[in-house]
Amino acid sequence: MTHDQHDADDHADHNTGHQQTHGHAHGHNHAHGPADYGRAFAIGVALNLSFVLVEAVFGVIGHSLALLADAGHNLSDVLAMLMAWGATALARRPPSVRFTYGLRSSSILAALANAVFLLVVTGGIAWEAIQRLLQPAPVDSGIVIGVAAFGVLINTGTALLFMAGRKGDLNIRAAFLHMASDAVVSLGVVIAGIVMLFTHWFWLDSTVSLFISAVIVIATWGILRDSTQLALHGVPEGIETQAVRAYLAALPNVAAVHDLHIWAMSTTETALTAHLVMPNGYPGDALLNQIGDELQIRFHIDHPTLQVETGDPAHPCALAPDHRV
């Protein structure tokens, strides 16, 4: 079936003039929906919330503004993980009358929000680092080293929980990047703390923070770009539209392909709709199922919907021109 919106008269005219068949091509060798990372999120939230409390307590004891600031940063990461966790759960909900695709796209919104959130928090850390660079303050280097080293273990362990899914799911990649960047931040604090312990170069803490902030911004930019593209229904990364069009055009008895659209239903699933002009008429369910399987295997497109038209010149498809959507 086509999901494009026609003017009511055009739509009636279009369907009356054509002998069309709407085919829903399914791939049979894949599973729909994102992987369940509920346990990973639960462990990650528990570990990092505990670490926030440790940082806050020892930040006060050690008179370390850096630890208190990082506690606030890690608290924001806990909130980000909760948001990603919630989106993952929503993405697994079945379709409803109002949300016919379910709530899969919530994972895209979560990835976008997490990227923006991380950039804002990193900007706050960079601003605080600049202020401290102008007015360096002494800190208890021993406490800073010990707590930051503990943070390296916590954040690295949490990042490893999401490592396997970071390539196939943008939402999971955002969670992984949050934790991996925190591990790098904590490692930088450990190194800075050791140097300050022997040199009393308290300005080094701020310098390291600025460098790490720049690294985080560079790494986060890719997630921000990709999630924005998916939110705007752009073609997901790794799928070439012209290659998909060429594949469909080369199918048996296909004279033309038009109204081709490819977009992300979620951070793990891709949908496609297209009109196939087949003068010999409907090719049968077997071919449509085969097309569905090949689209999934070749292009990782999970949800194709194909409309078959005969190409009757007396009743041309109103959506045939490339500029029509």
PDB file of C-alpha atoms in Angstrom:
ATOM      1  CA  MET A   1       0.000   0.000   0.000  1.00  0.00           C
ATOM      2  CA  THR A   2       1.136   3.534  -0.528  1.00  0.00           C
ATOM      3  CA  HIS A   3       1.386   5.883   2.432  1.00  0.00           C
ATOM      4  CA  ASP A   4       1.767   9.054   0.328  1.00  0.00           C
ATOM      5  CA  GLN A   5      -0.970  11.623   0.627  1.00  0.00           C
ATOM      6  CA  HIS A   6      -2.958  12.441  -2.445  1.00  0.00           C
ATOM      7  CA  ASP A   7      -5.616  14.968  -3.088  1.00  0.00           C
ATOM      8  CA  ALA A   8      -8.896  13.069  -2.657  1.00  0.00           C
ATOM      9  CA  ASP A   9      -9.978  13.460  -6.288  1.00  0.00           C
ATOM     10  CA  ASP A  10      -6.544  12.596  -7.660  1.00  0.00           C
ATOM     11  CA  HIS A  11      -6.422   9.549  -5.445  1.00  0.00           C
ATOM     12  CA  ALA A  12      -9.785   8.269  -6.617  1.00  0.00           C
ATOM     13  CA  ASP A  13      -8.877   8.968 -10.253  1.00  0.00           C
ATOM     14  CA  HIS A  14      -5.505   7.318  -9.830  1.00  0.00           C
ATOM     15  CA  ASN A  15      -6.913   4.094  -8.416  1.00  0.00           C
ATOM     16  CA  THR A  16      -9.786   3.938 -10.898  1.00  0.00           C
ATOM     17  CA  GLY A  17      -7.534   4.289 -13.942  1.00  0.00           C
ATOM     18  CA  HIS A  18      -4.900   1.797 -12.801  1.00  0.00           C
ATOM     19  CA  GLN A  19      -5.079  -1.885 -12.261  1.00  0.00           C
ATOM     20  CA  GLN A  20      -2.644  -1.763  -9.368  1.00  0.00           C
ATOM     21  CA  THR A  21      -1.520  -4.278  -6.833  1.00  0.00           C
ATOM     22  CA  HIS A  22      -0.004  -3.280  -3.541  1.00  0.00           C
ATOM     23  CA  GLY A  23       2.619  -5.754  -2.441  1.00  0.00           C
ATOM     24  CA  HIS A  24       4.196  -5.902   0.996  1.00  0.00           C
ATOM     25  CA  ALA A  25       7.567  -7.588   0.562  1.00  0.00           C
ATOM     26  CA  HIS A  26       8.854  -9.296   3.673  1.00  0.00           C
ATOM     27  CA  GLY A  27      12.311 -10.647   4.453  1.00  0.00           C
ATOM     28  CA  HIS A  28      12.132 -13.956   6.292  1.00  0.00           C
ATOM     29  CA  ASN A  29      15.690 -14.336   7.545  1.00  0.00           C
ATOM     30  CA  HIS A  30      15.866 -11.507  10.048  1.00  0.00           C
ATOM     31  CA  ALA A  31      14.352 -10.393  13.307  1.00  0.00           C
ATOM     32  CA  HIS A  32      12.600  -7.073  13.691  1.00  0.00           C
ATOM     33  CA  GLY A  33      13.247  -4.734  16.589  1.00  0.00           C
ATOM     34  CA  PRO A  34      16.217  -3.666  18.662  1.00  0.00           C
ATOM     35  CA  ALA A  35      18.172  -5.941  20.938  1.00  0.00           C
ATOM     36  CA  ASP A  36      17.198  -5.872  24.599  1.00  0.00           C
ATOM     37  CA  TYR A  37      19.815  -3.941  26.589  1.00  0.00           C
ATOM     38  CA  GLY A  38      17.612  -3.573  29.674  1.00  0.00           C
ATOM     39  CA  ARG A  39      20.044  -5.411  31.943  1.00  0.00           C
ATOM     40  CA  ALA A  40      23.007  -3.382  30.653  1.00  0.00           C
ATOM     41  CA  PHE A  41      21.151  -0.126  31.302  1.00  0.00           C
ATOM     42  CA  ALA A  42      20.084  -1.248  34.795  1.00  0.00           C
ATOM     43  CA  ILE A  43      23.667  -2.155  35.763  1.00  0.00           C
ATOM     44  CA  GLY A  44      25.043   1.027  34.183  1.00  0.00           C
ATOM     45  CA  VAL A  45      22.577   3.285  35.971  1.00  0.00           C
ATOM     46  CA  ALA A  46      23.208   1.596  39.346  1.00  0.00           C
ATOM     47  CA  LEU A  47      27.007   1.763  39.022  1.00  0.00           C
ATOM     48  CA  ASN A  48      27.117   5.360  37.853  1.00  0.00           C
ATOM     49  CA  LEU A  49      24.583   6.626  40.380  1.00  0.00           C
ATOM     50  CA  SER A  50      26.718   5.073  43.139  1.00  0.00           C
ATOM     51  CA  PHE A  51      29.807   6.746  41.678  1.00  0.00           C
ATOM     52  CA  VAL A  52      28.039  10.135  41.638  1.00  0.00           C
ATOM     53  CA  LEU A  53      27.479   9.832  45.390  1.00  0.00           C
ATOM     54  CA  VAL A  54      31.125   8.821  45.959  1.00  0.00           C
ATOM     55  CA  GLU A  55      32.401  11.772  43.907  1.00  0.00           C
ATOM     56  CA  ALA A  56      30.135  14.244  45.672  1.00  0.00           C
ATOM     57  CA  VAL A  57      31.168  13.074  49.155  1.00  0.00           C
ATOM     58  CA  PHE A  58      34.913  13.014  48.465  1.00  0.00           C
ATOM     59  CA  GLY A  59      34.685  16.245  46.489  1.00  0.00           C
ATOM     60  CA  VAL A  60      33.478  17.962  49.643  1.00  0.00           C
ATOM     61  CA  ILE A  61      36.049  16.187  51.846  1.00  0.00           C
ATOM     62  CA  GLY A  62      38.943  16.958  49.494  1.00  0.00           C
ATOM     63  CA  HIS A  63      37.801  20.516  48.685  1.00  0.00           C
ATOM     64  CA  SER A  64      37.889  19.521  45.019  1.00  0.00           C
ATOM     65  CA  LEU A  65      35.670  21.552  42.750  1.00  0.00           C
ATOM     66  CA  ALA A  66      36.785  19.297  39.895  1.00  0.00           C
ATOM     67  CA  LEU A  67      35.286  16.216  41.572  1.00  0.00           C
ATOM     68  CA  LEU A  68      32.055  18.053  42.382  1.00  0.00           C
ATOM     69  CA  ALA A  69      31.776  19.274  38.805  1.00  0.00           C
ATOM     70  CA  ASP A  70      32.435  15.769  37.493  1.00  0.00           C
ATOM     71  CA  ALA A  71      29.788  14.418  39.878  1.00  0.00           C
ATOM     72  CA  GLY A  72      27.297  16.743  38.200  1.00  0.00           C
ATOM     73  CA  HIS A  73      28.536  15.578  34.815  1.00  0.00           C
ATOM     74  CA  ASN A  74      28.111  11.918  35.738  1.00  0.00           C
ATOM     75  CA  LEU A  75      24.646  12.629  37.108  1.00  0.00           C
ATOM     76  CA  SER A  76      23.720  14.020  33.700  1.00  0.00           C
ATOM     77  CA  ASP A  77      25.040  10.796  32.160  1.00  0.00           C
ATOM     78  CA  VAL A  78      22.800   8.767  34.453  1.00  0.00           C
ATOM     79  CA  LEU A  79      19.833  10.796  33.206  1.00  0.00           C
ATOM     80  CA  ALA A  80      20.999  10.252  29.619  1.00  0.00           C
ATOM     81  CA  MET A  81      21.197   6.491  30.170  1.00  0.00           C
ATOM     82  CA  LEU A  82      17.703   6.496  31.662  1.00  0.00           C
ATOM     83  CA  MET A  83      16.468   8.331  28.581  1.00  0.00           C
ATOM     84  CA  ALA A  84      18.182   5.865  26.224  1.00  0.00           C
ATOM     85  CA  TRP A  85      16.853   2.948  28.274  1.00  0.00           C
ATOM     86  CA  GLY A  86      13.321   4.313  28.088  1.00  0.00           C
ATOM     87  CA  ALA A  87      13.608   4.807  24.319  1.00  0.00           C
ATOM     88  CA  THR A  88      14.840   1.233  23.879  1.00  0.00           C
ATOM     89  CA  ALA A  89      11.821  -0.045  25.821  1.00  0.00           C
ATOM     90  CA  LEU A  90       9.418   2.153  23.842  1.00  0.00           C
ATOM     91  CA  ALA A  91      10.925   0.939  20.554  1.00  0.00           C
ATOM     92  CA  ARG A  92       9.851  -2.612  21.423  1.00  0.00           C
ATOM     93  CA  ARG A  93       6.194  -1.711  21.920  1.00  0.00           C
ATOM     94  CA  PRO A  94       3.793  -3.094  19.294  1.00  0.00           C
ATOM     95  CA  PRO A  95       1.967  -0.859  16.804  1.00  0.00           C
ATOM     96  CA  SER A  96      -1.321   0.732  17.787  1.00  0.00           C
ATOM     97  CA  VAL A  97      -4.195   2.422  15.981  1.00  0.00           C
ATOM     98  CA  ARG A  98      -2.625   5.836  16.534  1.00  0.00           C
ATOM     99  CA  PHE A  99       1.048   4.825  16.218  1.00  0.00           C
ATOM    100  CA  THR A 100       0.944   2.365  13.332  1.00  0.00           C
ATOM    101  CA  TYR A 101       4.744   1.910  13.365  1.00  0.00           C
ATOM    102  CA  GLY A 102       4.782   1.591  17.139  1.00  0.00           C
ATOM    103  CA  LEU A 103       7.158   3.930  19.001  1.00  0.00           C
ATOM    104  CA  ARG A 104      10.326   2.823  17.235  1.00  0.00           C
ATOM    105  CA  SER A 105      11.397   6.345  16.300  1.00  0.00           C
ATOM    106  CA  SER A 106      11.721   7.254  20.000  1.00  0.00           C
ATOM    107  CA  SER A 107      15.192   5.667  19.828  1.00  0.00           C
ATOM    108  CA  ILE A 108      16.154   8.253  17.174  1.00  0.00           C
ATOM    109  CA  LEU A 109      14.900  11.108  19.351  1.00  0.00           C
ATOM    110  CA  ALA A 110      16.806   9.721  22.342  1.00  0.00           C
ATOM    111  CA  ALA A 111      20.052   9.505  20.366  1.00  0.00           C
ATOM    112  CA  LEU A 112      19.571  13.098  19.174  1.00  0.00           C
ATOM    113  CA  ALA A 113      18.752  14.339  22.674  1.00  0.00           C
ATOM    114  CA  ASN A 114      21.735  12.488  24.144  1.00  0.00           C
ATOM    115  CA  ALA A 115      24.105  14.050  21.601  1.00  0.00           C
ATOM    116  CA  VAL A 116      22.788  17.552  22.352  1.00  0.00           C
ATOM    117  CA  PHE A 117      22.846  16.826  26.095  1.00  0.00           C
ATOM    118  CA  LEU A 118      26.469  15.649  25.985  1.00  0.00           C
ATOM    119  CA  LEU A 119      27.561  18.708  24.003  1.00  0.00           C
ATOM    120  CA  VAL A 120      25.832  21.055  26.461  1.00  0.00           C
ATOM    121  CA  VAL A 121      27.368  19.313  29.491  1.00  0.00           C
ATOM    122  CA  THR A 122      30.801  19.305  27.841  1.00  0.00           C
ATOM    123  CA  GLY A 123      30.414  23.012  27.135  1.00  0.00           C
ATOM    124  CA  GLY A 124      29.721  23.576  30.838  1.00  0.00           C
ATOM    125  CA  ILE A 125      32.825  21.629  31.819  1.00  0.00           C
ATOM    126  CA  ALA A 126      34.923  23.606  29.332  1.00  0.00           C
ATOM    127  CA  TRP A 127      33.578  26.890  30.727  1.00  0.00           C
ATOM    128  CA  GLU A 128      34.372  25.798  34.288  1.00  0.00           C
ATOM    129  CA  ALA A 129      37.872  24.731  33.163  1.00  0.00           C
ATOM    130  CA  ILE A 130      38.493  28.178  31.671  1.00  0.00           C
ATOM    131  CA  GLN A 131      37.438  29.849  34.919  1.00  0.00           C
ATOM    132  CA  ARG A 132      39.721  27.602  36.955  1.00  0.00           C
ATOM    133  CA  LEU A 133      42.561  28.158  34.493  1.00  0.00           C
ATOM    134  CA  LEU A 134      42.348  31.883  35.182  1.00  0.00           C
ATOM    135  CA  GLN A 135      42.263  31.289  38.928  1.00  0.00           C
ATOM    136  CA  PRO A 136      43.915  27.930  39.805  1.00  0.00           C
ATOM    137  CA  ALA A 137      42.932  26.565  43.213  1.00  0.00           C
ATOM    138  CA  PRO A 138      44.800  23.927  45.275  1.00  0.00           C
ATOM    139  CA  VAL A 139      43.159  20.518  45.639  1.00  0.00           C
ATOM    140  CA  ASP A 140      43.834  17.311  47.535  1.00  0.00           C
ATOM    141  CA  SER A 141      45.591  15.463  44.720  1.00  0.00           C
ATOM    142  CA  GLY A 142      45.543  12.126  46.533  1.00  0.00           C
ATOM    143  CA  ILE A 143      41.754  12.078  46.830  1.00  0.00           C
ATOM    144  CA  VAL A 144      41.374  13.267  43.230  1.00  0.00           C
ATOM    145  CA  ILE A 145      43.623  10.441  41.966  1.00  0.00           C
ATOM    146  CA  GLY A 146      41.852   7.742  43.997  1.00  0.00           C
ATOM    147  CA  VAL A 147      38.301   8.773  43.088  1.00  0.00           C
ATOM    148  CA  ALA A 148      39.157   9.361  39.422  1.00  0.00           C
ATOM    149  CA  ALA A 149      40.839   5.950  39.175  1.00  0.00           C
ATOM    150  CA  PHE A 150      37.676   4.389  40.561  1.00  0.00           C
ATOM    151  CA  GLY A 151      35.767   6.341  37.921  1.00  0.00           C
ATOM    152  CA  VAL A 152      37.935   4.852  35.166  1.00  0.00           C
ATOM    153  CA  LEU A 153      36.912   1.343  36.292  1.00  0.00           C
ATOM    154  CA  ILE A 154      33.205   2.196  36.648  1.00  0.00           C
ATOM    155  CA  ASN A 155      32.905   4.013  33.320  1.00  0.00           C
ATOM    156  CA  THR A 156      35.004   1.505  31.380  1.00  0.00           C
ATOM    157  CA  GLY A 157      32.964  -1.385  32.751  1.00  0.00           C
ATOM    158  CA  THR A 158      29.708   0.378  31.848  1.00  0.00           C
ATOM    159  CA  ALA A 159      30.958   1.220  28.339  1.00  0.00           C
ATOM    160  CA  LEU A 160      31.829  -2.455  27.765  1.00  0.00           C
ATOM    161  CA  LEU A 161      28.183  -3.367  28.461  1.00  0.00           C
ATOM    162  CA  PHE A 162      27.177  -1.413  25.343  1.00  0.00           C
ATOM    163  CA  MET A 163      30.232  -2.093  23.195  1.00  0.00           C
ATOM    164  CA  ALA A 164      28.720  -4.962  21.204  1.00  0.00           C
ATOM    165  CA  GLY A 165      25.692  -2.932  20.085  1.00  0.00           C
ATOM    166  CA  ARG A 166      27.387   0.372  19.299  1.00  0.00           C
ATOM    167  CA  LYS A 167      27.739  -0.303  15.547  1.00  0.00           C
ATOM    168  CA  GLY A 168      24.209  -1.477  14.833  1.00  0.00           C
ATOM    169  CA  ASP A 169      22.169   0.932  16.976  1.00  0.00           C
ATOM    170  CA  LEU A 170      22.734   4.697  17.134  1.00  0.00           C
ATOM    171  CA  ASN A 171      20.941   4.912  20.484  1.00  0.00           C
ATOM    172  CA  ILE A 172      23.264   2.302  22.011  1.00  0.00           C
ATOM    173  CA  ARG A 173      26.252   4.036  20.396  1.00  0.00           C
ATOM    174  CA  ALA A 174      25.247   7.264  22.147  1.00  0.00           C
ATOM    175  CA  ALA A 175      25.134   5.451  25.501  1.00  0.00           C
ATOM    176  CA  PHE A 176      28.495   3.809  24.774  1.00  0.00           C
ATOM    177  CA  LEU A 177      30.054   7.152  23.851  1.00  0.00           C
ATOM    178  CA  HIS A 178      28.782   8.736  27.049  1.00  0.00           C
ATOM    179  CA  MET A 179      30.459   6.089  29.180  1.00  0.00           C
ATOM    180  CA  ALA A 180      33.631   5.853  27.088  1.00  0.00           C
ATOM    181  CA  SER A 181      34.092   9.626  27.173  1.00  0.00           C
ATOM    182  CA  ASP A 182      33.630   9.592  30.948  1.00  0.00           C
ATOM    183  CA  ALA A 183      36.324   6.918  31.234  1.00  0.00           C
ATOM    184  CA  VAL A 184      38.685   9.117  29.205  1.00  0.00           C
ATOM    185  CA  VAL A 185      37.811  12.135  31.359  1.00  0.00           C
ATOM    186  CA  SER A 186      38.528  10.160  34.535  1.00  0.00           C
ATOM    187  CA  LEU A 187      41.821   8.866  33.129  1.00  0.00           C
ATOM    188  CA  GLY A 188      42.828  12.425  32.265  1.00  0.00           C
ATOM    189  CA  VAL A 189      42.013  13.500  35.830  1.00  0.00           C
ATOM    190  CA  VAL A 190      44.162  10.657  37.208  1.00  0.00           C
ATOM    191  CA  ILE A 191      47.131  11.698  35.066  1.00  0.00           C
ATOM    192  CA  ALA A 192      46.670  15.355  35.947  1.00  0.00           C
ATOM    193  CA  GLY A 193      46.360  14.458  39.636  1.00  0.00           C
ATOM    194  CA  ILE A 194      49.622  12.502  39.618  1.00  0.00           C
ATOM    195  CA  VAL A 195      51.488  15.357  37.941  1.00  0.00           C
ATOM    196  CA  MET A 196      49.958  17.928  40.326  1.00  0.00           C
ATOM    197  CA  LEU A 197      50.898  15.762  43.300  1.00  0.00           C
ATOM    198  CA  PHE A 198      54.581  16.205  42.482  1.00  0.00           C
ATOM    199  CA  THR A 199      54.645  19.604  40.762  1.00  0.00           C
ATOM    200  CA  HIS A 200      51.726  21.541  42.285  1.00  0.00           C
ATOM    201  CA  TRP A 201      50.802  22.703  38.746  1.00  0.00           C
ATOM    202  CA  PHE A 202      47.138  23.109  39.617  1.00  0.00           C
ATOM    203  CA  TRP A 203      46.449  24.759  36.256  1.00  0.00           C
ATOM    204  CA  LEU A 204      47.075  21.359  34.637  1.00  0.00           C
ATOM    205  CA  ASP A 205      43.663  20.097  35.810  1.00  0.00           C
ATOM    206  CA  SER A 206      41.895  22.755  33.753  1.00  0.00           C
ATOM    207  CA  THR A 207      44.164  22.281  30.735  1.00  0.00           C
ATOM    208  CA  VAL A 208      43.495  18.545  30.622  1.00  0.00           C
ATOM    209  CA  SER A 209      39.755  19.179  30.995  1.00  0.00           C
ATOM    210  CA  LEU A 210      39.764  21.528  27.991  1.00  0.00           C
ATOM    211  CA  PHE A 211      41.636  19.009  25.846  1.00  0.00           C
ATOM    212  CA  ILE A 212      39.291  16.186  26.818  1.00  0.00           C
ATOM    213  CA  SER A 213      36.254  18.408  26.151  1.00  0.00           C
ATOM    214  CA  ALA A 214      37.499  19.006  22.603  1.00  0.00           C
ATOM    215  CA  VAL A 215      37.920  15.254  22.056  1.00  0.00           C
ATOM    216  CA  ILE A 216      34.374  14.580  23.317  1.00  0.00           C
ATOM    217  CA  VAL A 217      32.893  17.250  21.034  1.00  0.00           C
ATOM    218  CA  ILE A 218      34.631  15.740  17.997  1.00  0.00           C
ATOM    219  CA  ALA A 219      33.393  12.239  18.873  1.00  0.00           C
ATOM    220  CA  THR A 220      29.839  13.408  19.631  1.00  0.00           C
ATOM    221  CA  TRP A 221      29.480  15.391  16.423  1.00  0.00           C
ATOM    222  CA  GLY A 222      29.052  12.192  14.396  1.00  0.00           C
ATOM    223  CA  ILE A 223      26.122  11.046  16.562  1.00  0.00           C
ATOM    224  CA  LEU A 224      24.533  14.493  16.363  1.00  0.00           C
ATOM    225  CA  ARG A 225      24.850  14.478  12.564  1.00  0.00           C
ATOM    226  CA  ASP A 226      23.547  10.932  12.129  1.00  0.00           C
ATOM    227  CA  SER A 227      20.636  11.273  14.566  1.00  0.00           C
ATOM    228  CA  THR A 228      19.567  14.580  13.006  1.00  0.00           C
ATOM    229  CA  GLN A 229      19.633  12.938   9.583  1.00  0.00           C
ATOM    230  CA  LEU A 230      17.460  10.058  10.793  1.00  0.00           C
ATOM    231  CA  ALA A 231      15.052  12.415  12.572  1.00  0.00           C
ATOM    232  CA  LEU A 232      14.574  14.247   9.258  1.00  0.00           C
ATOM    233  CA  HIS A 233      13.816  10.914   7.496  1.00  0.00           C
ATOM    234  CA  GLY A 234      17.139  10.930   5.684  1.00  0.00           C
ATOM    235  CA  VAL A 235      18.490   7.735   4.157  1.00  0.00           C
ATOM    236  CA  PRO A 236      20.424   5.869   6.885  1.00  0.00           C
ATOM    237  CA  GLU A 237      24.209   5.784   6.714  1.00  0.00           C
ATOM    238  CA  GLY A 238      25.542   2.930   4.601  1.00  0.00           C
ATOM    239  CA  ILE A 239      22.578   2.694   2.221  1.00  0.00           C
ATOM    240  CA  GLU A 240      23.049   4.079  -1.299  1.00  0.00           C
ATOM    241  CA  THR A 241      19.725   5.156  -2.795  1.00  0.00           C
ATOM    242  CA  GLN A 242      20.946   4.796  -6.371  1.00  0.00           C
ATOM    243  CA  ALA A 243      22.143   1.256  -5.679  1.00  0.00           C
ATOM    244  CA  VAL A 244      18.715   0.320  -4.307  1.00  0.00           C
ATOM    245  CA  ARG A 245      17.009   1.925  -7.311  1.00  0.00           C
ATOM    246  CA  ALA A 246      19.316   0.058  -9.701  1.00  0.00           C
ATOM    247  CA  TYR A 247      18.540  -3.245  -7.978  1.00  0.00           C
ATOM    248  CA  LEU A 248      14.782  -2.701  -8.214  1.00  0.00           C
ATOM    249  CA  ALA A 249      15.011  -1.522 -11.844  1.00  0.00           C
ATOM    250  CA  ALA A 250      16.909  -4.677 -12.805  1.00  0.00           C
ATOM    251  CA  LEU A 251      14.207  -7.012 -11.463  1.00  0.00           C
ATOM    252  CA  PRO A 252      12.404  -9.231 -14.006  1.00  0.00           C
ATOM    253  CA  ASN A 253       9.649  -7.410 -15.962  1.00  0.00           C
ATOM    254  CA  VAL A 254      10.266  -4.063 -14.171  1.00  0.00           C
ATOM    255  CA  ALA A 255      10.104  -1.237 -16.730  1.00  0.00           C
ATOM    256  CA  ALA A 256      10.585   1.667 -14.307  1.00  0.00           C
ATOM    257  CA  VAL A 257      10.886   2.586 -10.640  1.00  0.00           C
ATOM    258  CA  HIS A 258       9.528   5.774  -9.097  1.00  0.00           C
ATOM    259  CA  ASP A 259       8.339   7.265  -5.795  1.00  0.00           C
ATOM    260  CA  LEU A 260      11.261   5.553  -4.029  1.00  0.00           C
ATOM    261  CA  HIS A 261      11.650   6.500  -0.354  1.00  0.00           C
ATOM    262  CA  ILE A 262      14.058   5.070   2.216  1.00  0.00           C
ATOM    263  CA  TRP A 263      14.022   6.155   5.851  1.00  0.00           C
ATOM    264  CA  ALA A 264      14.743   4.926   9.378  1.00  0.00           C
ATOM    265  CA  MET A 265      11.871   3.598  11.462  1.00  0.00           C
ATOM    266  CA  SER A 266      14.236   3.433  14.444  1.00  0.00           C
ATOM    267  CA  THR A 267      17.962   3.360  15.107  1.00  0.00           C
ATOM    268  CA  THR A 268      17.985  -0.302  14.029  1.00  0.00           C
ATOM    269  CA  GLU A 269      15.255  -0.668  11.367  1.00  0.00           C
ATOM    270  CA  THR A 270      14.936   0.797   7.880  1.00  0.00           C
ATOM    271  CA  ALA A 271      11.801   1.105   5.758  1.00  0.00           C
ATOM    272  CA  LEU A 272      11.330   1.486   1.996  1.00  0.00           C
ATOM    273  CA  THR A 273       8.416   2.288  -0.283  1.00  0.00           C
ATOM    274  CA  ALA A 274       8.510   2.270  -4.081  1.00  0.00           C
ATOM    275  CA  HIS A 275       6.307   2.013  -7.158  1.00  0.00           C
ATOM    276  CA  LEU A 276       7.352  -0.687  -9.658  1.00  0.00           C
ATOM    277  CA  VAL A 277       6.053  -0.338 -13.211  1.00  0.00           C
ATOM    278  CA  MET A 278       5.457  -3.911 -14.429  1.00  0.00           C
ATOM    279  CA  PRO A 279       3.528  -4.053 -17.746  1.00  0.00           C
ATOM    280  CA  ASN A 280       2.812  -7.771 -17.269  1.00  0.00           C
ATOM    281  CA  GLY A 281       1.010  -7.069 -14.005  1.00  0.00           C
ATOM    282  CA  TYR A 282       1.384  -8.445 -10.495  1.00  0.00           C
ATOM    283  CA  PRO A 283       4.358 -10.868 -10.374  1.00  0.00           C
ATOM    284  CA  GLY A 284       3.092 -13.002  -7.489  1.00  0.00           C
ATOM    285  CA  ASP A 285       3.830 -13.265  -3.786  1.00  0.00           C
ATOM    286  CA  ALA A 286       6.889 -15.452  -4.252  1.00  0.00           C
ATOM    287  CA  LEU A 287       8.813 -12.755  -6.127  1.00  0.00           C
ATOM    288  CA  LEU A 288       7.802 -10.059  -3.637  1.00  0.00           C
ATOM    289  CA  ASN A 289       9.007 -12.202  -0.744  1.00  0.00           C
ATOM    290  CA  GLN A 290      12.254 -12.825  -2.592  1.00  0.00           C
ATOM    291  CA  ILE A 291      12.684  -9.072  -3.113  1.00  0.00           C
ATOM    292  CA  GLY A 292      12.089  -8.519   0.592  1.00  0.00           C
ATOM    293  CA  ASP A 293      14.764 -11.043   1.515  1.00  0.00           C
ATOM    294  CA  GLU A 294      17.289  -9.562  -0.910  1.00  0.00           C
ATOM    295  CA  LEU A 295      16.631  -5.981   0.228  1.00  0.00           C
ATOM    296  CA  GLN A 296      17.363  -7.067   3.792  1.00  0.00           C
ATOM    297  CA  ILE A 297      20.495  -9.031   2.890  1.00  0.00           C
ATOM    298  CA  ARG A 298      21.954  -6.493   0.443  1.00  0.00           C
ATOM    299  CA  PHE A 299      20.892  -3.190   1.980  1.00  0.00           C
ATOM    300  CA  HIS A 300      19.663  -4.009   5.533  1.00  0.00           C
ATOM    301  CA  ILE A 301      16.191  -2.722   4.646  1.00  0.00           C
ATOM    302  CA  ASP A 302      13.738  -4.480   6.967  1.00  0.00           C
ATOM    303  CA  HIS A 303      10.323  -3.121   6.012  1.00  0.00           C
ATOM    304  CA  PRO A 304       9.815  -2.740   2.235  1.00  0.00           C
ATOM    305  CA  THR A 305       6.407  -1.865   0.768  1.00  0.00           C
ATOM    306  CA  LEU A 306       6.108  -2.130  -3.020  1.00  0.00           C
ATOM    307  CA  GLN A 307       3.277  -0.910  -5.236  1.00  0.00           C
ATOM    308  CA  VAL A 308       2.957  -2.597  -8.635  1.00  0.00           C
ATOM    309  CA  GLU A 309       1.625  -0.590 -11.599  1.00  0.00           C
ATOM    310  CA  THR A 310       1.161  -1.598 -15.232  1.00  0.00           C
ATOM    311  CA  GLY A 311       2.248   1.759 -16.663  1.00  0.00           C
ATOM    312  CA  ASP A 312      -0.986   2.499 -18.546  1.00  0.00           C
ATOM    313  CA  PRO A 313      -0.190   5.761 -20.445  1.00  0.00           C
ATOM    314  CA  ALA A 314      -3.845   6.798 -20.230  1.00  0.00           C
ATOM    315  CA  HIS A 315      -3.594   6.905 -16.459  1.00  0.00           C
ATOM    316  CA  PRO A 316      -0.046   7.926 -15.482  1.00  0.00           C
ATOM    317  CA  CYS A 317       0.941   7.813 -11.821  1.00  0.00           C
ATOM    318  CA  ALA A 318       0.796  11.290 -10.285  1.00  0.00           C
ATOM    319  CA  LEU A 319       3.844  10.450  -8.166  1.00  0.00           C
ATOM    320  CA  ALA A 320       6.102   9.404 -11.030  1.00  0.00           C
ATOM    321  CA  PRO A 321       8.106  12.665 -11.281  1.00  0.00           C
ATOM    322  CA  ASP A 322      11.097  12.678  -8.935  1.00  0.00           C
ATOM    323  CA  HIS A 323      10.138  16.057  -7.478  1.00  0.00           C
ATOM    324  CA  ARG A 324       6.748  14.754  -6.259  1.00  0.00           C
ATOM    325  CA  VAL A 325       6.520  13.376  -2.732  1.00  0.00           C
TER     326      VAL A 325
END
